Short mmCIF file of C-alpha atoms and ligand atoms in Angstrom, two decimals:
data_model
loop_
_atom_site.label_atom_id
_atom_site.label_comp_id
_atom_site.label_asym_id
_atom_site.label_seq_id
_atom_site.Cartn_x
_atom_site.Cartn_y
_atom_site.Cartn_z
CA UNK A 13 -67.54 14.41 -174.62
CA UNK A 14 -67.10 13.04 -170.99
CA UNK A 15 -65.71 15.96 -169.03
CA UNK A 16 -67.70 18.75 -171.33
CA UNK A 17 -67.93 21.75 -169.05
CA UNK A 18 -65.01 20.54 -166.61
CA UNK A 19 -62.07 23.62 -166.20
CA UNK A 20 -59.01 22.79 -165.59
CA UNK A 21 -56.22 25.06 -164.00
CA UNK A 22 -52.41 22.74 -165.50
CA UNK A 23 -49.26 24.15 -163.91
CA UNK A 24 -46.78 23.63 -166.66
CA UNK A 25 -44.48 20.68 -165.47
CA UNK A 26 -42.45 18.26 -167.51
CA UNK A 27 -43.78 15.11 -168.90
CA UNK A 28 -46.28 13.51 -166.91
CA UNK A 29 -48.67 16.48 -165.73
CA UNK A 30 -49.08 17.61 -168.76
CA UNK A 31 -50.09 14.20 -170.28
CA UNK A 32 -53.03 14.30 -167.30
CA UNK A 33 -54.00 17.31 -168.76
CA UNK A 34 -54.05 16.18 -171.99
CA UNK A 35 -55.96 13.05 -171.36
CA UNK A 36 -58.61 15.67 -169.34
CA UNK A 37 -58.43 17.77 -173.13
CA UNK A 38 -59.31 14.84 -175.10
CA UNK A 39 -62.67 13.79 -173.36
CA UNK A 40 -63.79 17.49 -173.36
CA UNK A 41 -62.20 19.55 -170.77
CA UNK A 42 -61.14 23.04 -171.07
CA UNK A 43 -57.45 23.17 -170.37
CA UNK A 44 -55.62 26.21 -169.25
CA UNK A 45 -51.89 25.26 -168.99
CA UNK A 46 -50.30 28.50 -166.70
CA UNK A 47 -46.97 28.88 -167.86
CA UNK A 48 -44.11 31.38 -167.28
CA UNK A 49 -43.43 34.82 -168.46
CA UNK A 50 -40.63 35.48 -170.64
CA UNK A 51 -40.00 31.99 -171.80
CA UNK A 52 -40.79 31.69 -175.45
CA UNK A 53 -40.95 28.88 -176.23
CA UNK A 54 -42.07 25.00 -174.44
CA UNK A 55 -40.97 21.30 -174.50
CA UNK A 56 -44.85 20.17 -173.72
CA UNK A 57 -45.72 18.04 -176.48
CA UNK A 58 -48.45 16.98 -174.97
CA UNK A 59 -50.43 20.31 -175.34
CA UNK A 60 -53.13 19.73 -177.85
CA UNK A 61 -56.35 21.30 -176.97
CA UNK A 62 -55.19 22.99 -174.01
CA UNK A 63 -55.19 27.19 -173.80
CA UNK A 64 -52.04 28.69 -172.89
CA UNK A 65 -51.56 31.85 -170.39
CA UNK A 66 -48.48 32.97 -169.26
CA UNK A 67 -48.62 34.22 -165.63
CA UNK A 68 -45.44 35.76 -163.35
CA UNK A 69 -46.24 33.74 -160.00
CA UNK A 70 -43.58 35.23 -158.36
CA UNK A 71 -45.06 38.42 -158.58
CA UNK A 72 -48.35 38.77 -156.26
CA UNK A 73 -50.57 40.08 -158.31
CA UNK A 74 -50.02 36.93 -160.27
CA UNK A 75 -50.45 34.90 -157.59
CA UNK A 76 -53.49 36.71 -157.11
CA UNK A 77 -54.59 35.83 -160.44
CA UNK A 78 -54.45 32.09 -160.09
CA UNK A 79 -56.21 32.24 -157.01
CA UNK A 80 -58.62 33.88 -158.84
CA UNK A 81 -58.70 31.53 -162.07
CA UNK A 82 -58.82 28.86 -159.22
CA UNK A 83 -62.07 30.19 -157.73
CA UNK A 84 -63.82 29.60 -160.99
CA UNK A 85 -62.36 26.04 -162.25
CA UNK A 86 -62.99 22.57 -161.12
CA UNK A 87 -59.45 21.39 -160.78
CA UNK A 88 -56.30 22.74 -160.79
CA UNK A 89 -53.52 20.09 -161.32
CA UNK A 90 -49.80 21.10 -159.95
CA UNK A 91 -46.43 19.74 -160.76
CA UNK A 92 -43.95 21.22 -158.37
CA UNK A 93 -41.28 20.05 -155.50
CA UNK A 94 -43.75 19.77 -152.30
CA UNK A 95 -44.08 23.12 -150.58
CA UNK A 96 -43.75 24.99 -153.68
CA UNK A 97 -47.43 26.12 -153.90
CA UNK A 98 -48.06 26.74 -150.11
CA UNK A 99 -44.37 29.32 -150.78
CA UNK A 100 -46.85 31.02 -153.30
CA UNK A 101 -49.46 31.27 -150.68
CA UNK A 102 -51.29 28.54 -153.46
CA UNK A 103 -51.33 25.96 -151.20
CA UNK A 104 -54.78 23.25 -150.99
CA UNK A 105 -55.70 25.35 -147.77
CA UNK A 106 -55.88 29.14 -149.77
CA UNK A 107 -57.31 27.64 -152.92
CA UNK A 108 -59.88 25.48 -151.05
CA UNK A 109 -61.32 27.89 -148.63
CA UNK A 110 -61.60 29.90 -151.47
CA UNK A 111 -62.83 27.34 -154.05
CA UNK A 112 -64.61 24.27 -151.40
CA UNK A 113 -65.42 22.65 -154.76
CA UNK A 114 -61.96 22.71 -156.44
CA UNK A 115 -60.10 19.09 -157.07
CA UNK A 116 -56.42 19.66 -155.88
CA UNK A 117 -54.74 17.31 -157.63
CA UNK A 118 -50.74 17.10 -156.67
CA UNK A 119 -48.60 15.10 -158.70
CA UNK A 120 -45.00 14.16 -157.63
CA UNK A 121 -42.36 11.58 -157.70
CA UNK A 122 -42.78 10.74 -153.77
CA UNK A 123 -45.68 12.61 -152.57
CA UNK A 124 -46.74 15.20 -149.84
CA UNK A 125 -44.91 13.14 -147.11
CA UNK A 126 -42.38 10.93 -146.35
CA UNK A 127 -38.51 11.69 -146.25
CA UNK A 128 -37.92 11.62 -149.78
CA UNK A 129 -40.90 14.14 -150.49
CA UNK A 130 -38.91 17.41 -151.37
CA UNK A 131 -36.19 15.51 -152.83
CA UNK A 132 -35.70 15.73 -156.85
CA UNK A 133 -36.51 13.35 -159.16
CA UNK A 134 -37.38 11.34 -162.21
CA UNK A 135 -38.97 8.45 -163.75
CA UNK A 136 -36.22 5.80 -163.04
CA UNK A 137 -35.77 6.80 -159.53
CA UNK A 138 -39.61 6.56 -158.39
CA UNK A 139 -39.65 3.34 -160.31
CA UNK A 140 -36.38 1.98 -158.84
CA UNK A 141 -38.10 3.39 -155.09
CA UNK A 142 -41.80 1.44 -156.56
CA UNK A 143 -40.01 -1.99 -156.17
CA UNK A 144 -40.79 -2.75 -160.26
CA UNK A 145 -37.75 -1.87 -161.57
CA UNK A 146 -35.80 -4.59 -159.60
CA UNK A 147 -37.40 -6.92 -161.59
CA UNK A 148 -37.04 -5.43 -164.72
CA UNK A 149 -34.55 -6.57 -167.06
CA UNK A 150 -32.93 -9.31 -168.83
CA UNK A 151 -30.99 -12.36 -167.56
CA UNK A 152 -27.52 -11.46 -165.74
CA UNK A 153 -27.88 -7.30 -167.24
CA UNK A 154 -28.83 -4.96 -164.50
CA UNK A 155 -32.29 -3.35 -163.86
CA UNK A 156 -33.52 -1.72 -167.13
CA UNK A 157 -35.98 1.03 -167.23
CA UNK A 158 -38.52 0.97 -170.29
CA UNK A 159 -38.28 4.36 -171.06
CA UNK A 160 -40.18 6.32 -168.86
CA UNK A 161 -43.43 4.97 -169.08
CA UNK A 162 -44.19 3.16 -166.03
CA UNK A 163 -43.66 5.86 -163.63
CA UNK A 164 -44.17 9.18 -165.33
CA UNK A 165 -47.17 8.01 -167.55
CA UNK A 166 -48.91 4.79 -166.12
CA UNK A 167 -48.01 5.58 -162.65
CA UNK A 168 -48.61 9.11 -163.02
CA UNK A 169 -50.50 11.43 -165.18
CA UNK A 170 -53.10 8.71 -165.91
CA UNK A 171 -53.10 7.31 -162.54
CA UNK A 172 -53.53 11.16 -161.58
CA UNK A 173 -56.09 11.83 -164.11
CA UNK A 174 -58.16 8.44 -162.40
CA UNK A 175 -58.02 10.69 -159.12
CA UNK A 176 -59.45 13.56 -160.98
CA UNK A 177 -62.49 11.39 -162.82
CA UNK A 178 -62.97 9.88 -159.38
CA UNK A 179 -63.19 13.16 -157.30
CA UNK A 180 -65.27 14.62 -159.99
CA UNK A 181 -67.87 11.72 -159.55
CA UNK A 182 -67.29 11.64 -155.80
CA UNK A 183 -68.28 15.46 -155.88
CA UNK A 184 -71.81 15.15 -158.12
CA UNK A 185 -72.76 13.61 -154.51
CA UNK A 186 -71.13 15.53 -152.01
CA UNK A 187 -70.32 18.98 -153.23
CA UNK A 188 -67.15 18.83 -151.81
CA UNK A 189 -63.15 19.14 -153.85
CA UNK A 190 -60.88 17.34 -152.24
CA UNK A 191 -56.67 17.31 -152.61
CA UNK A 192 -55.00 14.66 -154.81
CA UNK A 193 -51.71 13.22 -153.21
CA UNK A 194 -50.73 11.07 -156.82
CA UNK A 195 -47.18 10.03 -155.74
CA UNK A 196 -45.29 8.71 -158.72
CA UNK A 197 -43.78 5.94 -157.01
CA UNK A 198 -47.35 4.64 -155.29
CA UNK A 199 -49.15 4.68 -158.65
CA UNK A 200 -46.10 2.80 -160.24
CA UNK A 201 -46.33 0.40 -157.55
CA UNK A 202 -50.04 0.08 -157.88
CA UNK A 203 -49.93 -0.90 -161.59
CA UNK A 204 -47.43 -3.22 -161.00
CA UNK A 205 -50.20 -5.03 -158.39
CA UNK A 206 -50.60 -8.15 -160.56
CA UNK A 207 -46.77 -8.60 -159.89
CA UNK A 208 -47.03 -7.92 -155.95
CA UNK A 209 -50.34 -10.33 -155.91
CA UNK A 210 -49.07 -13.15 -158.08
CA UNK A 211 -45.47 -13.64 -155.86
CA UNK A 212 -46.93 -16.33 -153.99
CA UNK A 213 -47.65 -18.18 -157.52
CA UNK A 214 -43.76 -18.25 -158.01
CA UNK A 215 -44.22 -16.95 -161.12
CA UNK A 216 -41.66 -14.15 -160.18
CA UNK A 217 -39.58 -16.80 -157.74
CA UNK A 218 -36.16 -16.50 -160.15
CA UNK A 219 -33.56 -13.73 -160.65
CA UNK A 220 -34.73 -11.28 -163.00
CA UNK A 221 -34.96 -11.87 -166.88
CA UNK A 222 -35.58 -16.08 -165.58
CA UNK A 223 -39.21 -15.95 -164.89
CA UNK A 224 -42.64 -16.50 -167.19
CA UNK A 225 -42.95 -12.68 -168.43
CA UNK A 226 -39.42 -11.05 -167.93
CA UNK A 227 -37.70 -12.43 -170.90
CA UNK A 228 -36.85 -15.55 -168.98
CA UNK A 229 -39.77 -17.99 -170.68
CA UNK A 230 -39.41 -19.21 -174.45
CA UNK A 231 -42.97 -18.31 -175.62
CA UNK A 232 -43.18 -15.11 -174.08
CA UNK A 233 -40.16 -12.95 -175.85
CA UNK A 234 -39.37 -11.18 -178.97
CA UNK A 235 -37.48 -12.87 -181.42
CA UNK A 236 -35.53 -11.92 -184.56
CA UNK A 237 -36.34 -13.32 -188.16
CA UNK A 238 -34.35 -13.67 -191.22
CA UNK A 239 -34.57 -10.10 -192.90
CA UNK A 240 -33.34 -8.63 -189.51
CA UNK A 241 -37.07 -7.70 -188.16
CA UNK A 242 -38.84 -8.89 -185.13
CA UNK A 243 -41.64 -11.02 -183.79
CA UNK A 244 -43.42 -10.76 -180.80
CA UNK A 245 -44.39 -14.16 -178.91
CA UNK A 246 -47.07 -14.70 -176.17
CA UNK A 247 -47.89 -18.31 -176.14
CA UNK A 248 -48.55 -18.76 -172.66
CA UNK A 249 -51.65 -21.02 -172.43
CA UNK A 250 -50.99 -24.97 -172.96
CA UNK A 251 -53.59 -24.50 -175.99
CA UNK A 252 -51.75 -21.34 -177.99
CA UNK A 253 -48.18 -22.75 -176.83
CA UNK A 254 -49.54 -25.56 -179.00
CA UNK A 255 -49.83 -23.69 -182.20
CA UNK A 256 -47.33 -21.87 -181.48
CA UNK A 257 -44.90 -25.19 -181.86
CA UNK A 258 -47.30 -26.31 -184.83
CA UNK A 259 -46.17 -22.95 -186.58
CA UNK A 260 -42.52 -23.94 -185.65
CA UNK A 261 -42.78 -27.38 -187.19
CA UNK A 262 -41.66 -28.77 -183.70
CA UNK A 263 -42.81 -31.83 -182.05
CA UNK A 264 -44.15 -31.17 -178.67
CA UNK A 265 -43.66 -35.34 -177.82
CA UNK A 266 -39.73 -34.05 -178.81
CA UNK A 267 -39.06 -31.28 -176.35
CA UNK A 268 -39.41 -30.40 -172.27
CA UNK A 269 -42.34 -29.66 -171.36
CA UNK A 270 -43.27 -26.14 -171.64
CA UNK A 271 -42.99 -25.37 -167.94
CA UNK A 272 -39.80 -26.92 -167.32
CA UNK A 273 -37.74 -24.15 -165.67
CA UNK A 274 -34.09 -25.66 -166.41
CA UNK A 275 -34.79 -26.63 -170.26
CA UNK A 276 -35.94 -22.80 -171.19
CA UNK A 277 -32.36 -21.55 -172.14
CA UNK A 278 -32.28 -24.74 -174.67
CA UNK A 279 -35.44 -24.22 -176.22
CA UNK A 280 -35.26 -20.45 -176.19
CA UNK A 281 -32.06 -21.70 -178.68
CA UNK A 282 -33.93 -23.57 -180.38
CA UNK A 283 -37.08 -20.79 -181.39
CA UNK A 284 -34.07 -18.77 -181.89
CA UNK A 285 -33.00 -20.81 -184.57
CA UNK A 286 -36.33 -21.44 -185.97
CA UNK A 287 -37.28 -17.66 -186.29
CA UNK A 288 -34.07 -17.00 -187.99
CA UNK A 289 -34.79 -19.38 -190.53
CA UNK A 290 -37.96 -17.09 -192.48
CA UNK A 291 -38.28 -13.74 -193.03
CA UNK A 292 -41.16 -11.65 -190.77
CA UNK A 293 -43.63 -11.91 -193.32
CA UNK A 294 -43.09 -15.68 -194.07
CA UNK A 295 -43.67 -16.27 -190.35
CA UNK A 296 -47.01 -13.85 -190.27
CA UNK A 297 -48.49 -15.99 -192.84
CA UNK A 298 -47.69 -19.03 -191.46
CA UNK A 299 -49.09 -17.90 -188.01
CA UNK A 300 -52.18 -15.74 -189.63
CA UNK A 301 -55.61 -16.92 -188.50
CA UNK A 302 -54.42 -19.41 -185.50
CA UNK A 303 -54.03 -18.47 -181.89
CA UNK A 304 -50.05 -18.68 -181.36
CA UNK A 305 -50.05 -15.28 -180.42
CA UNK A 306 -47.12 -14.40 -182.92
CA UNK A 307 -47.81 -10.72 -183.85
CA UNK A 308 -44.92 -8.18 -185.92
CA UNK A 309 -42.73 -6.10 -183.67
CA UNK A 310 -44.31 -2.98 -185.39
CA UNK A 311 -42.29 0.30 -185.69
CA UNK A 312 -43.90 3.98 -185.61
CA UNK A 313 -43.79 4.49 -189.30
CA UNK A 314 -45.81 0.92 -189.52
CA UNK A 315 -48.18 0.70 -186.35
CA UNK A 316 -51.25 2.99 -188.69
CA UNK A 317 -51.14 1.10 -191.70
CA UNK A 318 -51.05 -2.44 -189.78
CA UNK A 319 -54.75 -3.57 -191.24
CA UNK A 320 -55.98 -3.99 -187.91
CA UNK A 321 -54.97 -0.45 -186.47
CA UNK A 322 -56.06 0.97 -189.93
CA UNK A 323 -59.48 -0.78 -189.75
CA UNK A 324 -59.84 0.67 -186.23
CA UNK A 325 -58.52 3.90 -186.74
CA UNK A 326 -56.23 3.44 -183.78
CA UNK A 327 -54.26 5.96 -184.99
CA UNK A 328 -54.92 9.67 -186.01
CA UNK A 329 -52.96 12.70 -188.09
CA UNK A 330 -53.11 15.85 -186.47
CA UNK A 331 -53.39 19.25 -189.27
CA UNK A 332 -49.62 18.82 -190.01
CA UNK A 333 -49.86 15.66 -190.74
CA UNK A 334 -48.27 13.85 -187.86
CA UNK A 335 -49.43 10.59 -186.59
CA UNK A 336 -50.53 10.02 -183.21
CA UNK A 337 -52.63 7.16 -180.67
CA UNK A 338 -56.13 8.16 -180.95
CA UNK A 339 -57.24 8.59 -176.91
CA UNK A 340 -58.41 5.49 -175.55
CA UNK A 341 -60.65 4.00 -174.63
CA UNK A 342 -63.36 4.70 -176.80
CA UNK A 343 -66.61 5.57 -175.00
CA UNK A 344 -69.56 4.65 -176.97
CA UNK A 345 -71.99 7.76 -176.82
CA UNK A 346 -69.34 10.59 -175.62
CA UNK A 347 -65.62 9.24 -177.55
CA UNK A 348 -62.50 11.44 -177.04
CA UNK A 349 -62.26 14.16 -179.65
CA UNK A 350 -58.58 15.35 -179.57
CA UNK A 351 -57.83 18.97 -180.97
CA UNK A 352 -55.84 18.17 -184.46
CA UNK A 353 -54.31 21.70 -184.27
CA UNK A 354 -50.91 21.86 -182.47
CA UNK A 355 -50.63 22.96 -178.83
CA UNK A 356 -50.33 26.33 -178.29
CA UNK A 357 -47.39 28.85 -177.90
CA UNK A 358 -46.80 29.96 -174.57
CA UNK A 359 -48.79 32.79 -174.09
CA UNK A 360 -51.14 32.70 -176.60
CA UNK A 361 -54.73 32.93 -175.22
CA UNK A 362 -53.35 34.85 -171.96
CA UNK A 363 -55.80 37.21 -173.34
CA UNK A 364 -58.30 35.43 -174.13
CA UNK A 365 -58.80 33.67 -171.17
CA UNK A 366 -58.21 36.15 -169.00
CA UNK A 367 -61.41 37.98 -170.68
CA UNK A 368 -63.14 34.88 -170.02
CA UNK A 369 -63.07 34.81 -166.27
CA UNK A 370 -64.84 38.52 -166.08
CA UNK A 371 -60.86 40.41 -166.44
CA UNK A 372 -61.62 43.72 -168.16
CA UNK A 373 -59.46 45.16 -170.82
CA UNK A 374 -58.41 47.77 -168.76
CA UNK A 375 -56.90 45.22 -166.08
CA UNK A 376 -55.34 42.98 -168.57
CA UNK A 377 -53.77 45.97 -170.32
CA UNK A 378 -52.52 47.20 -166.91
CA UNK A 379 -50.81 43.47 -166.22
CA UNK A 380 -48.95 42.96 -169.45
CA UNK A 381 -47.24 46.29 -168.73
CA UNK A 382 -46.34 45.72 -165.46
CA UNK A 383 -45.06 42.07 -166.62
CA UNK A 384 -47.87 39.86 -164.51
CA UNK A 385 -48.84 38.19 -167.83
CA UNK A 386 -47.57 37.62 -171.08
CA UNK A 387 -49.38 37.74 -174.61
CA UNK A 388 -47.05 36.03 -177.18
CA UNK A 389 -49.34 36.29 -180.63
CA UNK A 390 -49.83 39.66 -181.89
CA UNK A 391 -53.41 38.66 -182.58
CA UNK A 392 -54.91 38.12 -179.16
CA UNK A 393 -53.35 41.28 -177.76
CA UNK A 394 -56.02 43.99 -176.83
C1 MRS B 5 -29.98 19.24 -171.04
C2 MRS B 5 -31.51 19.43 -170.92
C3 MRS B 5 -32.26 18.67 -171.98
C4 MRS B 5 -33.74 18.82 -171.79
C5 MRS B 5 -34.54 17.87 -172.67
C6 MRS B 5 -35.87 17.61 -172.03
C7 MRS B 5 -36.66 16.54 -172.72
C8 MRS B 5 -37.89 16.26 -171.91
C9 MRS B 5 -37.91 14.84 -171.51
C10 MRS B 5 -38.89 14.63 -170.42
C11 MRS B 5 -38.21 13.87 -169.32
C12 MRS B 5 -39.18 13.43 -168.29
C13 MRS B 5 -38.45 12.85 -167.11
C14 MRS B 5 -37.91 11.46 -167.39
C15 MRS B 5 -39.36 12.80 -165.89
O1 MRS B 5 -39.33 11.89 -165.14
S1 MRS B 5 -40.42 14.12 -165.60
C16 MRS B 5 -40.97 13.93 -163.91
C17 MRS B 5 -40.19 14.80 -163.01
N1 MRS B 5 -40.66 14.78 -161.67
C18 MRS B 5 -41.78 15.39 -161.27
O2 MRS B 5 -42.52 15.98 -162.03
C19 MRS B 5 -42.09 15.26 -159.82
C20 MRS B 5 -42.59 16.53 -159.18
N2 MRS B 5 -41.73 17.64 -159.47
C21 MRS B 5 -40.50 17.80 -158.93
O3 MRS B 5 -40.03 17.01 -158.12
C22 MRS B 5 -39.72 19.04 -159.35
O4 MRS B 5 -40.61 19.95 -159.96
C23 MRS B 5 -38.56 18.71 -160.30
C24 MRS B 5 -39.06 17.95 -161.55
C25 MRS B 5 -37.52 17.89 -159.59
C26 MRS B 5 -37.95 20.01 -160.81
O5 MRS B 5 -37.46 20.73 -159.68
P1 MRS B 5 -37.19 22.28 -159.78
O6 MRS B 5 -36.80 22.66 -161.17
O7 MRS B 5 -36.25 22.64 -158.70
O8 MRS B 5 -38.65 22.92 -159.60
P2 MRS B 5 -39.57 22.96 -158.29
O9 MRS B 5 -38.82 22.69 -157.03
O10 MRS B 5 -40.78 22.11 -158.55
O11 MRS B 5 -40.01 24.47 -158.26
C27 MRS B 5 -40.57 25.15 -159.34
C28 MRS B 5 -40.17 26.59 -159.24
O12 MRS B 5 -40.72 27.27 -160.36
C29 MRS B 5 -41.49 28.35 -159.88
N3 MRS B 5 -42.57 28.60 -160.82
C30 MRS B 5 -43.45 27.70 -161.30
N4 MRS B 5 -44.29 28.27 -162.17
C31 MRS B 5 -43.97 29.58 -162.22
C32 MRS B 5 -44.48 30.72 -162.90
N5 MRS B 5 -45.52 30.62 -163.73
N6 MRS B 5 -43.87 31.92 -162.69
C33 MRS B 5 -42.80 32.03 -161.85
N7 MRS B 5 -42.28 30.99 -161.18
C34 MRS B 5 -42.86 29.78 -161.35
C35 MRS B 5 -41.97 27.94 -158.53
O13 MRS B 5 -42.38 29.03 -157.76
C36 MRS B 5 -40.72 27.26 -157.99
O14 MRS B 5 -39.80 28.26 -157.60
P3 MRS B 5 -38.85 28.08 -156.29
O15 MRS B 5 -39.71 27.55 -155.17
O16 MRS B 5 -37.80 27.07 -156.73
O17 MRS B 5 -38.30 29.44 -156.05
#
């Protein structure tokens, strides 16, 4: 796999840090998430592969022990309020002196400066601050956040776990670590570039929900059929938008032309009233093998045996049978290969990996009773 040999140091944080680390997992790296003592159990769902220790940091001897952890990794990846770390005396200038090769990778909603940088946070707030999520929505209904996956995931962990890859590479040459300042808000606004860059087009020039791709064109939207399921339409191109009528049984010589601003409410009516009028699967067959771009609105119980996924394997079954997006992309020689067990309990290789970076039984023995670390399976206690 890609990152075979890389170690990882994950500060257990809410959603998007640990999906970094778990994208790190699934091309090969060893993952050591460092979570807390006495809390038994986690909400990190995005665990697989990853080692678990659990590590008092507000005891100094545990602080101590990260710095040490740090010395031998390649990256440590932290989740916390800015100034959190350098309170713990685990700040990029203690780690890095110690560590000149370690990746430092910060990730927060508004990063390391700026007045909103201590300030709390979540996805819909560095979105709203990113500038997307004011144009995000549909027609006269106010800004609408899809879930939390532009800022927490796209904007975040895997713009984060870019900044890792890169200062990996960047390092094969130099020698050198260097600190990762992923701000939530930046990496949201950077994958919503296209959008910045294409203004000028005046593709984005009407209120929100109005223009080509919010909801406010006719062949670019979702629309319902007759048994109450969905289609999704992306007929942008003269060419597809073609078909796309063909399918409909409309006469192009008969309606607006497709770019004509003021007639899109009355023809969004119109495909409205022609989707109603079959059932999803009447319309798939109708639009199978031409290039209308009319695809099903697939749920999670349907997206693995669609026959494209299933010919790709696009999606995978971990050992207890649950269904999950196999990691993409898919690297010809070294492809992702994503643990199938579950993630583990907090606590559960504390000593294990403790062992592993040169602790003796002796010392580890001497830190679970004095509460610096926590061993939650009966099986990997000394
Ligand atoms: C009703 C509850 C239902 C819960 C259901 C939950 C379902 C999960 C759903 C996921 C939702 C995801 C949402 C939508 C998101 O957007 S997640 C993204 C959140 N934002 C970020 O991650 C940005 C960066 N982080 C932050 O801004 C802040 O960490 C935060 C998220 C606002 C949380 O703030 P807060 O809880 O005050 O923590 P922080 O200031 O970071 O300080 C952390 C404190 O914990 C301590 N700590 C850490 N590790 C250890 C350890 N191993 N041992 C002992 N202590 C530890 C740190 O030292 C620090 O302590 P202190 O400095 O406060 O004294």
């Amino acid at each position: 796999m890609a990152l075979l040999g890389v170690k990882v140091i994950e500060l257990a944080g809410l959603a998007p840090a640990p999906f970094c680390g778990m994208i790190l997992a699934d091309f090969g790296a060893k993952v050591i998430r460092v979570d807390r003592t006495k809390v038994f159990s986690t909400l990190d769902t995005q665990a697989r592969g990853k080692r678990s220790v659990a590590l008092n940091l507000k005891m100094p001897e545990g602080v101590a022990l990260l710095r040490r952890l740090c010395v031998q990794s390649d990256v440590v990846l932290e989740p916390y309020r800015k100034g959190v770390m350098e309170k713990l005396g685990l700040g990029p200038s203690e780690l890095l002196s110690e560590n000149p090769r370690l990746i430092y990778a910060r990730l927060t909603g508004y990063g390391q400066s700026g007045c909103y940088a201590s300030a709390a946070g979540h996805d819909i707030n560095y979105l709203a601050m990113s500038g997307l999520l004011s144009q995000l929505g549909r027609s006269g209904e106010k800004p609408y956040a899809p879930l939390n996956l532009v800022a927490d995931f796209a904007g975040g962990g895997l713009t984060c776990a870019l900044g890792i890859v890169l200062a990996l590479l960047e390092r094969t040459r130099s020698g050198k670590g260097q600190i990762i300042d992923a701000s939530m808000v930046e990496g949201a606004a950077f994958t919503g570039s296209f959008l910045w860059k294409s203004r000028r087009l005046g593709i984005w020039s009407r209120p929100r929900g109005e223009n080509l791709l919010d909801s406010g064109a006719p062949f670019y939207d979702t629309y319902k059929t007759l048994d109450g399921k969905y289609l999704a339409v992306g007929a942008i191109e003269t060419e597809f938008y073609d078909q796309l009528l063909k399918g409909l049984e409309l006469d192009a010589g008969e309606l607006p032309p497709q770019m004509s601003f003021s007639d899109w409410p009355e023809l969004k009516q119109l495909f409205t009233e022609r989707f109603a009028s079959k059932t999803q699967a009447d319309w798939l067959m109708i639009f199978d093998g031409t290039d209308a771009c009319v695809t099903p609105v697939l749920s999670f119980d349907q997206v693995s045996s669609h026959p494209h996924n299933r010919e790709r394997g696009s999606f995978m079954k971990d050992s207890s049978g649950e269904e999950f997006p196999r990691p993409a992309p898919i690297l010809s020689r070294t492809p992702a290969e994503p643990c199938l067990a579950s993630g583990p309990a907090v606590g559960e290789h504390t000593v294990e990996v403790l062992l592993d970076y040169g602790y003796t039984s002796a010392e580890i023995d001497e830190m679970l009773a004095a509460g610096v670390v926590q061993c939650n399976t009966g099986k990997a206690k000394l």
